[in-house]
Short mmCIF file of C-alpha atoms in Angstrom, two decimals:
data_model
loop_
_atom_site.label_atom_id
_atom_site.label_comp_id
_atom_site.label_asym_id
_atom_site.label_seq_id
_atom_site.Cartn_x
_atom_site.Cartn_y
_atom_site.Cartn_z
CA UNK A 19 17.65 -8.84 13.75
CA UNK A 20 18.77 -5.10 11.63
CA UNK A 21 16.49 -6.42 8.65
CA UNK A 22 13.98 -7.33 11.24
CA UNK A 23 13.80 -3.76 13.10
CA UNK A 24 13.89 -1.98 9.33
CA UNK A 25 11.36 -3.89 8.37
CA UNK A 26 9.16 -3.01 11.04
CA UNK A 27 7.52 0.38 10.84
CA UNK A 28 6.32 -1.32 7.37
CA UNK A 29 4.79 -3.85 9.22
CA UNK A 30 3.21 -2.12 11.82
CA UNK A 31 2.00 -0.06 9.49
CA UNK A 32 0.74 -2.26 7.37
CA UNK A 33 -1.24 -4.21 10.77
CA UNK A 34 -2.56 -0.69 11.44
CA UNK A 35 -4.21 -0.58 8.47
CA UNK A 36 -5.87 -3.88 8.44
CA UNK A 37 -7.06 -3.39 12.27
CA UNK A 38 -8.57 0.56 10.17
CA UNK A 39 -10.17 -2.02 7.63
CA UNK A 40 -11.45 -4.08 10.41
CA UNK A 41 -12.82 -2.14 13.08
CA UNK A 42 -13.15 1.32 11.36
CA UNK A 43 -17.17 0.32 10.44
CA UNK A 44 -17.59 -1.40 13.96
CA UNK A 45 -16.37 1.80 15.62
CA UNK A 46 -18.79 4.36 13.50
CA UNK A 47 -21.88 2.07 13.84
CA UNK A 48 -21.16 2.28 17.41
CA UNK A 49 -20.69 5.99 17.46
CA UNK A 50 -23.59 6.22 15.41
CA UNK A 51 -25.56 4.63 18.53
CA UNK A 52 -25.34 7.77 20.39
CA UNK A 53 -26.58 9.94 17.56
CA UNK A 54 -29.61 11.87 19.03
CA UNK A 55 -31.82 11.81 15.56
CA UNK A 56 -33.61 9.11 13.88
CA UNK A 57 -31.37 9.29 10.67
CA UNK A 58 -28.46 6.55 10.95
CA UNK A 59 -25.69 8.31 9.19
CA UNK A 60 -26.26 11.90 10.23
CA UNK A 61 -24.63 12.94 13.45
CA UNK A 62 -26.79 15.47 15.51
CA UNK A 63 -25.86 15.21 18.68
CA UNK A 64 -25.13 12.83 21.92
CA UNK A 65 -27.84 11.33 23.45
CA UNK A 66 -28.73 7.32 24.90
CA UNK A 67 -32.63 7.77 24.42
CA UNK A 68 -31.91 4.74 21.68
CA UNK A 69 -30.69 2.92 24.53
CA UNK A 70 -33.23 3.40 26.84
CA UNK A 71 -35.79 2.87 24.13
CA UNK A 72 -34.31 -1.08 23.38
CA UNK A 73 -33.78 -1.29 27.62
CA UNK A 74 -38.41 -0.36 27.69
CA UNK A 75 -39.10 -2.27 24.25
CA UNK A 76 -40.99 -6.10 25.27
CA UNK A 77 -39.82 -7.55 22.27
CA UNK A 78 -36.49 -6.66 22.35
CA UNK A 79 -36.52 -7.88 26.13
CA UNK A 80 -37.93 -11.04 24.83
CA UNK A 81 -35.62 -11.74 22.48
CA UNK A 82 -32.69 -10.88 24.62
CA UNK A 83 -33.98 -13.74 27.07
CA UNK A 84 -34.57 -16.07 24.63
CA UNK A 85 -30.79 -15.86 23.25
CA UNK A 86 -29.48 -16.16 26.96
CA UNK A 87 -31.59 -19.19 27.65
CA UNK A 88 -30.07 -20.52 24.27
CA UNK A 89 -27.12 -19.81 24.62
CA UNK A 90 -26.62 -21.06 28.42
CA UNK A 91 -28.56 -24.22 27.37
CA UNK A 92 -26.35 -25.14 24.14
CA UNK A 93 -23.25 -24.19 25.95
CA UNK A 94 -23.85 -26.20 28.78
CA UNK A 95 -24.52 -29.31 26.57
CA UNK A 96 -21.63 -28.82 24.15
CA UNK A 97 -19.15 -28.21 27.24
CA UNK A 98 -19.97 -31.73 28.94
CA UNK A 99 -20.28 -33.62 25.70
CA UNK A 100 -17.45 -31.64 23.71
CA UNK A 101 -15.21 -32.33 26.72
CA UNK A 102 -15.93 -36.05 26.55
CA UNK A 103 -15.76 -36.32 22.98
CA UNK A 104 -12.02 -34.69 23.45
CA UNK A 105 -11.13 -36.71 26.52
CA UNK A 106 -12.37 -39.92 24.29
CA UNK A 107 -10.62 -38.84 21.27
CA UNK A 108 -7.23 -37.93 22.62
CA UNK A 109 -7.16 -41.74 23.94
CA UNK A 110 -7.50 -43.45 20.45
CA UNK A 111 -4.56 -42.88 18.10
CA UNK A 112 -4.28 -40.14 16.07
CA UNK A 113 -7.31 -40.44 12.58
CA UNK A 114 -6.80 -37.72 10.08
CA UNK A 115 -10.18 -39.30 8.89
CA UNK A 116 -11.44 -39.11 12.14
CA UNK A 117 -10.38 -35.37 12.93
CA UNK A 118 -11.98 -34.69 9.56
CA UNK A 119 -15.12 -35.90 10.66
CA UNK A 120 -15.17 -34.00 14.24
CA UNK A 121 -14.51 -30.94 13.09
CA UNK A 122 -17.01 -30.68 10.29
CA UNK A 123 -19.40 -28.90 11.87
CA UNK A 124 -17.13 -26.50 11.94
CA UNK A 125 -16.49 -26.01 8.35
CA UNK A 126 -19.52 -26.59 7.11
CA UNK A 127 -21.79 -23.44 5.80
CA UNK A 128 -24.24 -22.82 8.42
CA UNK A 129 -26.25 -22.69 5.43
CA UNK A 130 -25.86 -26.20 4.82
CA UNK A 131 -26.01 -27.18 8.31
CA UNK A 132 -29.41 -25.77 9.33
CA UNK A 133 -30.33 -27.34 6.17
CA UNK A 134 -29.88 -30.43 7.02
CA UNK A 135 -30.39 -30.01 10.99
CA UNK A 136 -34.21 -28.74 9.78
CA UNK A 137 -34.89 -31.74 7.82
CA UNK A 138 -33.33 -33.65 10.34
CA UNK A 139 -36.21 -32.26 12.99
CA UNK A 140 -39.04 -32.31 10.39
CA UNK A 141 -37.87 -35.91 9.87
CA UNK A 142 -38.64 -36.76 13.47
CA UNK A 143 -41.67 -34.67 13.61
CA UNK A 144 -40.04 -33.05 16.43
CA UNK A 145 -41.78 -29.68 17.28
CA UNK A 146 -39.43 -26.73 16.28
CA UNK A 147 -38.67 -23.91 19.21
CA UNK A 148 -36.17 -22.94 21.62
CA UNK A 149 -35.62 -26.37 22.42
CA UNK A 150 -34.49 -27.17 18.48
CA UNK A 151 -32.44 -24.18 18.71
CA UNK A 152 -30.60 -25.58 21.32
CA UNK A 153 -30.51 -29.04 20.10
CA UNK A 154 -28.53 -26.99 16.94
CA UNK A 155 -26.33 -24.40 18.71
CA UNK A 156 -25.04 -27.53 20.87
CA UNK A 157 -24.30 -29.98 17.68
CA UNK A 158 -22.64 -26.43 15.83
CA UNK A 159 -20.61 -25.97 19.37
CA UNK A 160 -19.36 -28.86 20.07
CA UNK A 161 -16.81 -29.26 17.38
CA UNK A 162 -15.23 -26.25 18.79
CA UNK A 163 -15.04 -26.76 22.77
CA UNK A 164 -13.93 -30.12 21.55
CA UNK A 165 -11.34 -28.56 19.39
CA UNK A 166 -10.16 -26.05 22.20
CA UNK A 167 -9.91 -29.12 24.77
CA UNK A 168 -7.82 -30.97 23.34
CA UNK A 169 -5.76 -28.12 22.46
CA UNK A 170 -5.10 -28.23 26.47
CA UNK A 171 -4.76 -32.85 26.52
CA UNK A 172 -1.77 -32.04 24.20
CA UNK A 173 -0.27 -30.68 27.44
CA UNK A 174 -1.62 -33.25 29.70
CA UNK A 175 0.33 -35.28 31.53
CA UNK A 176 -1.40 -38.63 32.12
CA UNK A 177 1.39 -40.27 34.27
CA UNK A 178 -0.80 -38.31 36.65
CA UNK A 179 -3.82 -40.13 36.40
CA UNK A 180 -2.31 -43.70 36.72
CA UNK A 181 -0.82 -42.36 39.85
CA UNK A 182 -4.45 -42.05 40.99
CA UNK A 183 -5.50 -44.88 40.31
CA UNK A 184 -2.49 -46.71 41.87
CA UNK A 185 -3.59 -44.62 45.01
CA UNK A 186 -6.98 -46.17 45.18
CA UNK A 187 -8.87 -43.75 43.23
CA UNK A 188 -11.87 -44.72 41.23
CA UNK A 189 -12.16 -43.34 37.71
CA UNK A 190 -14.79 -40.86 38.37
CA UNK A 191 -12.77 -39.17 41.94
CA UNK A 192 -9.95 -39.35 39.88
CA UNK A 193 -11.44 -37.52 36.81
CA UNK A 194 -13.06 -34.94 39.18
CA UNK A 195 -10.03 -34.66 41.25
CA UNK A 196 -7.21 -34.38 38.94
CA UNK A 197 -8.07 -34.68 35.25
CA UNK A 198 -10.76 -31.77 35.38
CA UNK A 199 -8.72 -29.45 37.76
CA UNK A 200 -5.72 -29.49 34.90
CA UNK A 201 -8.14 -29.03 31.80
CA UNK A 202 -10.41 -26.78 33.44
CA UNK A 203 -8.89 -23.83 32.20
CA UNK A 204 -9.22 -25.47 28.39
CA UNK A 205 -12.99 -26.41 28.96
CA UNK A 206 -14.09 -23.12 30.12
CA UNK A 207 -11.93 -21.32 26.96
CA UNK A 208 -14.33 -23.87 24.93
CA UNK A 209 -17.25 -22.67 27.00
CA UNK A 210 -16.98 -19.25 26.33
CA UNK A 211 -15.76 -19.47 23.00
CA UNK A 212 -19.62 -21.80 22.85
CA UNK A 213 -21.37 -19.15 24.65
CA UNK A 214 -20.01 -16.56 22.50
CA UNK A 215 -20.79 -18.47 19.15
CA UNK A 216 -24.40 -19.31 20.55
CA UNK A 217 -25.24 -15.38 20.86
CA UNK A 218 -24.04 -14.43 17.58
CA UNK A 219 -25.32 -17.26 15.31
CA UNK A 220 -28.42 -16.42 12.88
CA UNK A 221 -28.53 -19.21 10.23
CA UNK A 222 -29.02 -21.69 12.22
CA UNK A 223 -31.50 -20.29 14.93
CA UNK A 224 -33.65 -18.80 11.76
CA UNK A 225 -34.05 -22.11 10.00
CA UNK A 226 -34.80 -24.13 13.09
CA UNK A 227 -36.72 -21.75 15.47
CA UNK A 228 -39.92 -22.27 13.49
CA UNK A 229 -43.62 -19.83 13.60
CA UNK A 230 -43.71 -17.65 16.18
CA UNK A 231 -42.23 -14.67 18.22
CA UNK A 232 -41.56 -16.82 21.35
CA UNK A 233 -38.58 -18.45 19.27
CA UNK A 234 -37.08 -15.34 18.23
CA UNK A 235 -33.15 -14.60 19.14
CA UNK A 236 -31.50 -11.05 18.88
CA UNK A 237 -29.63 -11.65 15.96
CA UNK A 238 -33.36 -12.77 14.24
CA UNK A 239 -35.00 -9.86 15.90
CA UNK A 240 -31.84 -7.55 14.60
CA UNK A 241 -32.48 -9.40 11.21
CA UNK A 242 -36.39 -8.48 11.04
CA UNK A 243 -35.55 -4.63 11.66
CA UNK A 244 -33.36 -4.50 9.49
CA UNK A 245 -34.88 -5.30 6.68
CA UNK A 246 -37.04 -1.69 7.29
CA UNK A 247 -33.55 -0.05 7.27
CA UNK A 248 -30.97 0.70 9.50
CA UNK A 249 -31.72 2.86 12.69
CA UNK A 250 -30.25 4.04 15.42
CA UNK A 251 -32.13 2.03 17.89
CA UNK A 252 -30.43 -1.10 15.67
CA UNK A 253 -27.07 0.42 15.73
CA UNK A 254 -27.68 0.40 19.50
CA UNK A 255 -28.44 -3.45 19.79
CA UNK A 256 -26.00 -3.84 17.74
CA UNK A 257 -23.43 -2.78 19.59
CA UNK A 258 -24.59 -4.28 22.66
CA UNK A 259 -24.25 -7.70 21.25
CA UNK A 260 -20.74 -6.69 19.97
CA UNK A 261 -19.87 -5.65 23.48
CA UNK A 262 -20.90 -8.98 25.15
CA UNK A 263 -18.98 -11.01 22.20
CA UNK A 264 -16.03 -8.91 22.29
CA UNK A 265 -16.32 -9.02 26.11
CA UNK A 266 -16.73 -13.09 25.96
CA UNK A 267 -14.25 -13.80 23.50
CA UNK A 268 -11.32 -11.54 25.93
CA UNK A 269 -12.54 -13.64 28.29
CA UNK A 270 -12.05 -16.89 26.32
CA UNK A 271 -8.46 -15.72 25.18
CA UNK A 272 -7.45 -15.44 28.69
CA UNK A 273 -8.34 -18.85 29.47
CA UNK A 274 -6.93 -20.38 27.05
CA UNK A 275 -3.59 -19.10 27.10
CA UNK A 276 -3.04 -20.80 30.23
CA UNK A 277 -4.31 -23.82 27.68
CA UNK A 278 -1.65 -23.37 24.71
CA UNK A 279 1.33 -22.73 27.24
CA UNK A 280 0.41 -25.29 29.96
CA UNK A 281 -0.56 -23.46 33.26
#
């Protein structure tokens, strides 16, 4: 415990200066946001007209309601089939081949992925959209809500469920009735953690969203300015969808603590 407490302020130093390393660019491009000129790195004053500007901009509007419908569409999918795939693999014995093979998706470049998930598409002749971008952010997502559900079936205690059924219960009233109240707080951690991933992701939404503006997500629309140079008005957005992700993944933390420690 003495070595521990001496060792300490080295530590904590040494933490503070990774969170510095971190969050130090985060925290001036968001300060930067405010700046009242047009150039990115020269502070003249406070102002929000860069906000306002992105809250009366169409495209920007456009984009921001295509990522939302994206990003409540794939999460809704991945949730109800990453839950499944959890509550299915949990019942099999243990596969490192077959934990290798869920969680690919997940350690795959995205690079690779959207790759192979635009072939896949232009191998069906399937019309690329929103729709394909959902079809994607769902297959990349569901990896990971299966990953955090089954994080909370580790705890699960499935003497419960045969009581259920010795009650009278049918599978479904007893899944909806007890199985889903004690996971619930792991599937919406997934959900989150899905929604979150959805509103971020680039790769994947650029190669499969196909011609046109009606396909285009705020990270692609961020990606397009950018390539102009770096503004204010992008600093702006870009904070906003930092906000919403740090916001989400808080969120997602919460809920699944009560995952890792059982409650």
């Amino acid at each position: 415990m003495a070595s521990r407490r001496r060792a300490s302020p080295a530590l904590s130093l040494h933490l503070g200066l990774v969170y510095l390393f971190l969050y130090a660019p985060i925290a001036v491009l968001m300060v930067l946001s405010f700046n009242k000129g047009g150039m990115p790195t020269a502070w003249t004053g406070f102002s929000f007209d860069w906000y306002v500007k992105l809250a009366n901009s169409p495209e920007i509007i456009s984009s921001a309601v295509n990522t939302l419908i994206v990003a409540v569409c794939s999460t809704l999918i991945a949730t109800v089939l990453g839950t499944l795939l959890a509550l299915g693999v949990e019942r099999r014995r243990s596969s490192s081949a077959l934990d290798a093979l869920l969680f690919a998706p997940m350690i795959i470049p995205d690079i690779v992925l959207a790759i192979a998930l635009l072939s896949f598409f232009t191998l069906l002749e399937f019309t690329l959209g929103l729709y394909s971008i959902v079809l994607s952010h769902a297959v990349f997502n569901i990896a990971f809500v299966c990953a955090v559900v089954r994080t909370r079936l580790k705890n699960f205690d499935h003497s419960i469920v045969e009581a259920s059924i010795d009650l009278g219960a049918g599978t479904f009233t007893t899944f909806r009735r007890v199985t889903l109240p004690v996971i619930f707080p792991g599937v919406l951690a997934g959900a989150l953690l899905a929604f979150t991933l959805s509103v971020d992701e680039f790769i994947i939404a650029y190669f499969t969203a196909g011609a046109g503006s009606s396909s285009t997500t705020l990270p692609m629309r961020i990606y397009s300015m950018i390539r102009f140079g770096v503004t204010p008005e992008i600093n702006a957005m870009a904070t906003v969808v930092m906000l919403v992700s740090f916001t989400l993944v808080f969120l997602s933390q919460r809920a699944n603590k009560g995952t890792l420690t059982g409650e």
